[in-house]
Amino acid sequence: MDTKDIRYFCRVYEEGGINQAAKQLFITSQGLSRIICKLEAELNVTLFKRSARGLCPTASGTYLYENCRDLLERLEDIEIGIRRIERMDKELQIGFSCGVWNVFPFPKLEQFQRENPQIQLQWEESENDSVMDKILKRTLDVGFVIGSIGRDGVYARQVYQTKLYALVYEGHPLYDKEQLSVGDLREEPLLTLNERFYCYHSFVGRCKDFGFVPMIRLKTMESQLIYRFCREKMGIGIDVNIHKQEICMDGIHRMELRDAAPWSISIVCRKDRREEKAVKKLLELF
């Protein structure tokens, strides 16, 4: 099977018709119909049932689509990886987990660029697991990720660490304490960042270590909202104090969660890429 034919088949499946898919693919409807017919003949199956309303995938068509999507994505990763190998001393792709940019020393990257003008830097922000997957697939060269790594074939070195904090509003029974335990939050409504952030998963996991599932009343992507709703007495906030801008603490007591897992950043790359010239230079800088 031609991978191009498979790509065209998947677009027809997703669009539910030849005409719609042909417009997306910038080819004629007749040409696309011939490709689908050729694929059906090659596999000796019917992939779509034709009707006045358009195309309806058969069981074989659905099976082919479900299995080909992962294959096409893998092929795309391979193509990107090959291009990366060809440009390994000329380009560095850097991945950052959500939240890292708040404390990252970007002047160091500027220093790297000044010292290595022949190397083009590109970077992106994504979730922890996504950064790690791309490191392993070679679509990213170096990553800055949060928390423990635990991946085979990955080199990791911690470069930053801070603590997790509880935000308690004035008038709450816990407000005057100097610090809290995770166990003190067992029956408390809580305000946290959402699942895109490592600190959410780390905190929920630590609560389970203490034998309870936390009562999370609000999950957000904006740390500022945690402080706002805490001040409005909606619950106790959970946060990492890594904010670039000053946050109003009126009516809020921020205290350490003494037995929570620390919030840390590690620089990571594939073990078999540590000695590549550009990667090695960046590792040395941090």
PDB file of N, CA and C in Angstrom, residues 88-154:
ATOM      1  N   MET A  88      21.632  17.815  13.044  1.00  0.00           N
ATOM      2  CA  MET A  88      21.891  17.728  14.479  1.00  0.00           C
ATOM      3  C   MET A  88      22.896  18.762  14.995  1.00  0.00           C
ATOM      4  N   ASP A  89      23.842  19.192  14.174  1.00  0.00           N
ATOM      5  CA  ASP A  89      24.815  20.186  14.619  1.00  0.00           C
ATOM      6  C   ASP A  89      24.437  21.603  14.200  1.00  0.00           C
ATOM      7  N   LYS A  90      23.272  21.748  13.571  1.00  0.00           N
ATOM      8  CA  LYS A  90      22.855  23.050  13.079  1.00  0.00           C
ATOM      9  C   LYS A  90      21.578  23.562  13.743  1.00  0.00           C
ATOM     10  N   GLU A  91      20.904  22.702  14.478  1.00  0.00           N
ATOM     11  CA  GLU A  91      19.596  23.065  15.016  1.00  0.00           C
ATOM     12  C   GLU A  91      19.340  22.317  16.317  1.00  0.00           C
ATOM     13  N   LEU A  92      18.744  22.986  17.285  1.00  0.00           N
ATOM     14  CA  LEU A  92      18.346  22.348  18.538  1.00  0.00           C
ATOM     15  C   LEU A  92      16.875  22.638  18.808  1.00  0.00           C
ATOM     16  N   GLN A  93      16.108  21.586  18.984  1.00  0.00           N
ATOM     17  CA  GLN A  93      14.706  21.708  19.359  1.00  0.00           C
ATOM     18  C   GLN A  93      14.604  21.451  20.859  1.00  0.00           C
ATOM     19  N   ILE A  94      14.067  22.414  21.594  1.00  0.00           N
ATOM     20  CA  ILE A  94      14.006  22.324  23.052  1.00  0.00           C
ATOM     21  C   ILE A  94      12.547  22.302  23.493  1.00  0.00           C
ATOM     22  N   GLY A  95      12.205  21.374  24.362  1.00  0.00           N
ATOM     23  CA  GLY A  95      10.845  21.277  24.881  1.00  0.00           C
ATOM     24  C   GLY A  95      10.782  21.692  26.340  1.00  0.00           C
ATOM     25  N   PHE A  96       9.724  22.420  26.705  1.00  0.00           N
ATOM     26  CA  PHE A  96       9.526  22.881  28.074  1.00  0.00           C
ATOM     27  C   PHE A  96       8.183  22.375  28.590  1.00  0.00           C
ATOM     28  N   SER A  97       8.177  21.776  29.760  1.00  0.00           N
ATOM     29  CA  SER A  97       6.914  21.401  30.380  1.00  0.00           C
ATOM     30  C   SER A  97       6.178  22.645  30.857  1.00  0.00           C
ATOM     31  N   CYS A  98       4.842  22.550  30.899  1.00  0.00           N
ATOM     32  CA  CYS A  98       4.020  23.683  31.339  1.00  0.00           C
ATOM     33  C   CYS A  98       4.435  24.127  32.733  1.00  0.00           C
ATOM     34  N   GLY A  99       4.736  25.409  32.884  1.00  0.00           N
ATOM     35  CA  GLY A  99       5.132  25.961  34.176  1.00  0.00           C
ATOM     36  C   GLY A  99       6.610  26.278  34.260  1.00  0.00           C
ATOM     37  N   VAL A 100       7.432  25.609  33.462  1.00  0.00           N
ATOM     38  CA  VAL A 100       8.883  25.803  33.536  1.00  0.00           C
ATOM     39  C   VAL A 100       9.271  27.227  33.154  1.00  0.00           C
ATOM     40  N   TRP A 101       8.578  27.796  32.167  1.00  0.00           N
ATOM     41  CA  TRP A 101       8.951  29.133  31.693  1.00  0.00           C
ATOM     42  C   TRP A 101       8.893  30.186  32.791  1.00  0.00           C
ATOM     43  N   ASN A 102       8.097  29.947  33.832  1.00  0.00           N
ATOM     44  CA  ASN A 102       7.971  30.936  34.907  1.00  0.00           C
ATOM     45  C   ASN A 102       9.293  31.182  35.630  1.00  0.00           C
ATOM     46  N   VAL A 103      10.165  30.167  35.650  1.00  0.00           N
ATOM     47  CA  VAL A 103      11.425  30.322  36.388  1.00  0.00           C
ATOM     48  C   VAL A 103      12.647  30.105  35.506  1.00  0.00           C
ATOM     49  N   PHE A 104      12.427  29.871  34.224  1.00  0.00           N
ATOM     50  CA  PHE A 104      13.552  29.506  33.366  1.00  0.00           C
ATOM     51  C   PHE A 104      14.441  30.714  33.080  1.00  0.00           C
ATOM     52  N   PRO A 105      15.776  30.541  33.164  1.00  0.00           N
ATOM     53  CA  PRO A 105      16.709  31.660  32.894  1.00  0.00           C
ATOM     54  C   PRO A 105      16.973  31.821  31.393  1.00  0.00           C
ATOM     55  N   PHE A 106      16.079  32.479  30.702  1.00  0.00           N
ATOM     56  CA  PHE A 106      16.225  32.639  29.253  1.00  0.00           C
ATOM     57  C   PHE A 106      17.520  33.350  28.837  1.00  0.00           C
ATOM     58  N   PRO A 107      18.101  34.210  29.679  1.00  0.00           N
ATOM     59  CA  PRO A 107      19.401  34.780  29.287  1.00  0.00           C
ATOM     60  C   PRO A 107      20.465  33.718  29.013  1.00  0.00           C
ATOM     61  N   LYS A 108      20.343  32.547  29.624  1.00  0.00           N
ATOM     62  CA  LYS A 108      21.292  31.474  29.341  1.00  0.00           C
ATOM     63  C   LYS A 108      21.162  30.990  27.892  1.00  0.00           C
ATOM     64  N   LEU A 109      19.911  30.915  27.395  1.00  0.00           N
ATOM     65  CA  LEU A 109      19.730  30.535  25.999  1.00  0.00           C
ATOM     66  C   LEU A 109      20.279  31.613  25.074  1.00  0.00           C
ATOM     67  N   GLU A 110      20.103  32.871  25.469  1.00  0.00           N
ATOM     68  CA  GLU A 110      20.661  33.958  24.676  1.00  0.00           C
ATOM     69  C   GLU A 110      22.187  33.865  24.655  1.00  0.00           C
ATOM     70  N   GLN A 111      22.776  33.500  25.801  1.00  0.00           N
ATOM     71  CA  GLN A 111      24.223  33.295  25.870  1.00  0.00           C
ATOM     72  C   GLN A 111      24.642  32.159  24.951  1.00  0.00           C
ATOM     73  N   PHE A 112      23.886  31.062  24.968  1.00  0.00           N
ATOM     74  CA  PHE A 112      24.185  29.921  24.103  1.00  0.00           C
ATOM     75  C   PHE A 112      24.143  30.341  22.637  1.00  0.00           C
ATOM     76  N   GLN A 113      23.146  31.137  22.275  1.00  0.00           N
ATOM     77  CA  GLN A 113      23.007  31.560  20.889  1.00  0.00           C
ATOM     78  C   GLN A 113      24.161  32.472  20.462  1.00  0.00           C
ATOM     79  N   ARG A 114      24.602  33.342  21.376  1.00  0.00           N
ATOM     80  CA  ARG A 114      25.744  34.216  21.062  1.00  0.00           C
ATOM     81  C   ARG A 114      27.021  33.398  20.854  1.00  0.00           C
ATOM     82  N   GLU A 115      27.205  32.383  21.682  1.00  0.00           N
ATOM     83  CA  GLU A 115      28.424  31.573  21.616  1.00  0.00           C
ATOM     84  C   GLU A 115      28.383  30.560  20.477  1.00  0.00           C
ATOM     85  N   ASN A 116      27.161  30.252  19.996  1.00  0.00           N
ATOM     86  CA  ASN A 116      27.011  29.244  18.943  1.00  0.00           C
ATOM     87  C   ASN A 116      26.067  29.774  17.857  1.00  0.00           C
ATOM     88  N   PRO A 117      26.458  30.809  17.149  1.00  0.00           N
ATOM     89  CA  PRO A 117      25.551  31.420  16.155  1.00  0.00           C
ATOM     90  C   PRO A 117      25.185  30.488  15.008  1.00  0.00           C
ATOM     91  N   GLN A 118      25.954  29.424  14.818  1.00  0.00           N
ATOM     92  CA  GLN A 118      25.672  28.482  13.731  1.00  0.00           C
ATOM     93  C   GLN A 118      24.541  27.507  14.082  1.00  0.00           C
ATOM     94  N   ILE A 119      24.128  27.485  15.349  1.00  0.00           N
ATOM     95  CA  ILE A 119      23.078  26.572  15.792  1.00  0.00           C
ATOM     96  C   ILE A 119      21.777  27.348  15.980  1.00  0.00           C
ATOM     97  N   GLN A 120      20.745  26.939  15.291  1.00  0.00           N
ATOM     98  CA  GLN A 120      19.437  27.586  15.400  1.00  0.00           C
ATOM     99  C   GLN A 120      18.640  26.952  16.536  1.00  0.00           C
ATOM    100  N   LEU A 121      18.142  27.769  17.445  1.00  0.00           N
ATOM    101  CA  LEU A 121      17.342  27.276  18.569  1.00  0.00           C
ATOM    102  C   LEU A 121      15.861  27.438  18.275  1.00  0.00           C
ATOM    103  N   GLN A 122      15.109  26.397  18.558  1.00  0.00           N
ATOM    104  CA  GLN A 122      13.651  26.448  18.473  1.00  0.00           C
ATOM    105  C   GLN A 122      13.106  25.793  19.729  1.00  0.00           C
ATOM    106  N   TRP A 123      11.994  26.334  20.247  1.00  0.00           N
ATOM    107  CA  TRP A 123      11.448  25.712  21.448  1.00  0.00           C
ATOM    108  C   TRP A 123       9.937  25.729  21.444  1.00  0.00           C
ATOM    109  N   GLU A 124       9.382  24.847  22.272  1.00  0.00           N
ATOM    110  CA  GLU A 124       7.928  24.719  22.390  1.00  0.00           C
ATOM    111  C   GLU A 124       7.569  24.343  23.821  1.00  0.00           C
ATOM    112  N   GLU A 125       6.332  24.636  24.213  1.00  0.00           N
ATOM    113  CA  GLU A 125       5.818  24.295  25.543  1.00  0.00           C
ATOM    114  C   GLU A 125       4.751  23.225  25.394  1.00  0.00           C
ATOM    115  N   SER A 126       4.799  22.223  26.269  1.00  0.00           N
ATOM    116  CA  SER A 126       3.833  21.137  26.189  1.00  0.00           C
ATOM    117  C   SER A 126       3.730  20.466  27.556  1.00  0.00           C
ATOM    118  N   GLU A 127       2.904  19.421  27.644  1.00  0.00           N
ATOM    119  CA  GLU A 127       2.769  18.674  28.883  1.00  0.00           C
ATOM    120  C   GLU A 127       3.995  17.792  29.092  1.00  0.00           C
ATOM    121  N   ASN A 128       4.242  17.432  30.355  1.00  0.00           N
ATOM    122  CA  ASN A 128       5.416  16.640  30.706  1.00  0.00           C
ATOM    123  C   ASN A 128       5.577  15.397  29.826  1.00  0.00           C
ATOM    124  N   ASP A 129       4.516  14.585  29.761  1.00  0.00           N
ATOM    125  CA  ASP A 129       4.603  13.324  29.022  1.00  0.00           C
ATOM    126  C   ASP A 129       4.863  13.559  27.543  1.00  0.00           C
ATOM    127  N   SER A 130       4.273  14.625  27.007  1.00  0.00           N
ATOM    128  CA  SER A 130       4.479  14.936  25.600  1.00  0.00           C
ATOM    129  C   SER A 130       5.938  15.288  25.325  1.00  0.00           C
ATOM    130  N   VAL A 131       6.543  16.088  26.202  1.00  0.00           N
ATOM    131  CA  VAL A 131       7.953  16.437  26.036  1.00  0.00           C
ATOM    132  C   VAL A 131       8.813  15.171  26.086  1.00  0.00           C
ATOM    133  N   MET A 132       8.545  14.296  27.057  1.00  0.00           N
ATOM    134  CA  MET A 132       9.337  13.076  27.193  1.00  0.00           C
ATOM    135  C   MET A 132       9.176  12.166  25.978  1.00  0.00           C
ATOM    136  N   ASP A 133       7.958  12.032  25.477  1.00  0.00           N
ATOM    137  CA  ASP A 133       7.724  11.186  24.299  1.00  0.00           C
ATOM    138  C   ASP A 133       8.498  11.712  23.096  1.00  0.00           C
ATOM    139  N   LYS A 134       8.510  13.036  22.932  1.00  0.00           N
ATOM    140  CA  LYS A 134       9.208  13.624  21.786  1.00  0.00           C
ATOM    141  C   LYS A 134      10.723  13.507  21.928  1.00  0.00           C
ATOM    142  N   ILE A 135      11.215  13.535  23.150  1.00  0.00           N
ATOM    143  CA  ILE A 135      12.645  13.302  23.379  1.00  0.00           C
ATOM    144  C   ILE A 135      13.004  11.895  22.905  1.00  0.00           C
ATOM    145  N   LEU A 136      12.199  10.910  23.281  1.00  0.00           N
ATOM    146  CA  LEU A 136      12.480   9.520  22.915  1.00  0.00           C
ATOM    147  C   LEU A 136      12.334   9.295  21.414  1.00  0.00           C
ATOM    148  N   LYS A 137      11.404  10.021  20.789  1.00  0.00           N
ATOM    149  CA  LYS A 137      11.191   9.874  19.345  1.00  0.00           C
ATOM    150  C   LYS A 137      12.145  10.734  18.510  1.00  0.00           C
ATOM    151  N   ARG A 138      12.990  11.520  19.187  1.00  0.00           N
ATOM    152  CA  ARG A 138      13.982  12.380  18.533  1.00  0.00           C
ATOM    153  C   ARG A 138      13.381  13.607  17.851  1.00  0.00           C
ATOM    154  N   THR A 139      12.126  13.903  18.081  1.00  0.00           N
ATOM    155  CA  THR A 139      11.559  15.120  17.512  1.00  0.00           C
ATOM    156  C   THR A 139      11.880  16.345  18.378  1.00  0.00           C
ATOM    157  N   LEU A 140      12.351  16.105  19.610  1.00  0.00           N
ATOM    158  CA  LEU A 140      12.961  17.138  20.446  1.00  0.00           C
ATOM    159  C   LEU A 140      14.346  16.651  20.834  1.00  0.00           C
ATOM    160  N   ASP A 141      15.280  17.590  20.966  1.00  0.00           N
ATOM    161  CA  ASP A 141      16.650  17.228  21.302  1.00  0.00           C
ATOM    162  C   ASP A 141      16.892  17.255  22.810  1.00  0.00           C
ATOM    163  N   VAL A 142      16.411  18.306  23.441  1.00  0.00           N
ATOM    164  CA  VAL A 142      16.608  18.507  24.882  1.00  0.00           C
ATOM    165  C   VAL A 142      15.289  18.976  25.477  1.00  0.00           C
ATOM    166  N   GLY A 143      15.023  18.570  26.711  1.00  0.00           N
ATOM    167  CA  GLY A 143      13.801  18.999  27.374  1.00  0.00           C
ATOM    168  C   GLY A 143      14.075  19.495  28.785  1.00  0.00           C
ATOM    169  N   PHE A 144      13.191  20.357  29.253  1.00  0.00           N
ATOM    170  CA  PHE A 144      13.200  20.782  30.651  1.00  0.00           C
ATOM    171  C   PHE A 144      11.849  20.353  31.224  1.00  0.00           C
ATOM    172  N   VAL A 145      11.861  19.330  32.056  1.00  0.00           N
ATOM    173  CA  VAL A 145      10.622  18.720  32.527  1.00  0.00           C
ATOM    174  C   VAL A 145      10.556  18.759  34.047  1.00  0.00           C
ATOM    175  N   ILE A 146       9.350  18.567  34.549  1.00  0.00           N
ATOM    176  CA  ILE A 146       9.090  18.701  35.978  1.00  0.00           C
ATOM    177  C   ILE A 146       8.937  17.325  36.610  1.00  0.00           C
ATOM    178  N   GLY A 147       9.514  17.174  37.798  1.00  0.00           N
ATOM    179  CA  GLY A 147       9.314  15.947  38.577  1.00  0.00           C
ATOM    180  C   GLY A 147      10.256  14.826  38.199  1.00  0.00           C
ATOM    181  N   SER A 148       9.952  13.633  38.744  1.00  0.00           N
ATOM    182  CA  SER A 148      10.788  12.464  38.501  1.00  0.00           C
ATOM    183  C   SER A 148      10.646  11.993  37.060  1.00  0.00           C
ATOM    184  N   ILE A 149      11.686  11.358  36.538  1.00  0.00           N
ATOM    185  CA  ILE A 149      11.722  10.984  35.127  1.00  0.00           C
ATOM    186  C   ILE A 149      11.361   9.515  34.950  1.00  0.00           C
ATOM    187  N   GLY A 150      12.252   8.615  35.347  1.00  0.00           N
ATOM    188  CA  GLY A 150      11.942   7.193  35.308  1.00  0.00           C
ATOM    189  C   GLY A 150      11.668   6.641  33.923  1.00  0.00           C
ATOM    190  N   ARG A 151      12.415   7.063  32.913  1.00  0.00           N
ATOM    191  CA  ARG A 151      12.267   6.546  31.557  1.00  0.00           C
ATOM    192  C   ARG A 151      13.569   5.883  31.132  1.00  0.00           C
ATOM    193  N   ASP A 152      13.479   4.678  30.588  1.00  0.00           N
ATOM    194  CA  ASP A 152      14.660   3.996  30.077  1.00  0.00           C
ATOM    195  C   ASP A 152      15.249   4.774  28.902  1.00  0.00           C
ATOM    196  N   GLY A 153      16.562   4.822  28.851  1.00  0.00           N
ATOM    197  CA  GLY A 153      17.225   5.470  27.734  1.00  0.00           C
ATOM    198  C   GLY A 153      17.289   6.977  27.827  1.00  0.00           C
ATOM    199  N   VAL A 154      16.885   7.557  28.981  1.00  0.00           N
ATOM    200  CA  VAL A 154      16.857   9.014  29.135  1.00  0.00           C
ATOM    201  C   VAL A 154      17.881   9.456  30.173  1.00  0.00           C
TER     202      VAL A 154
END
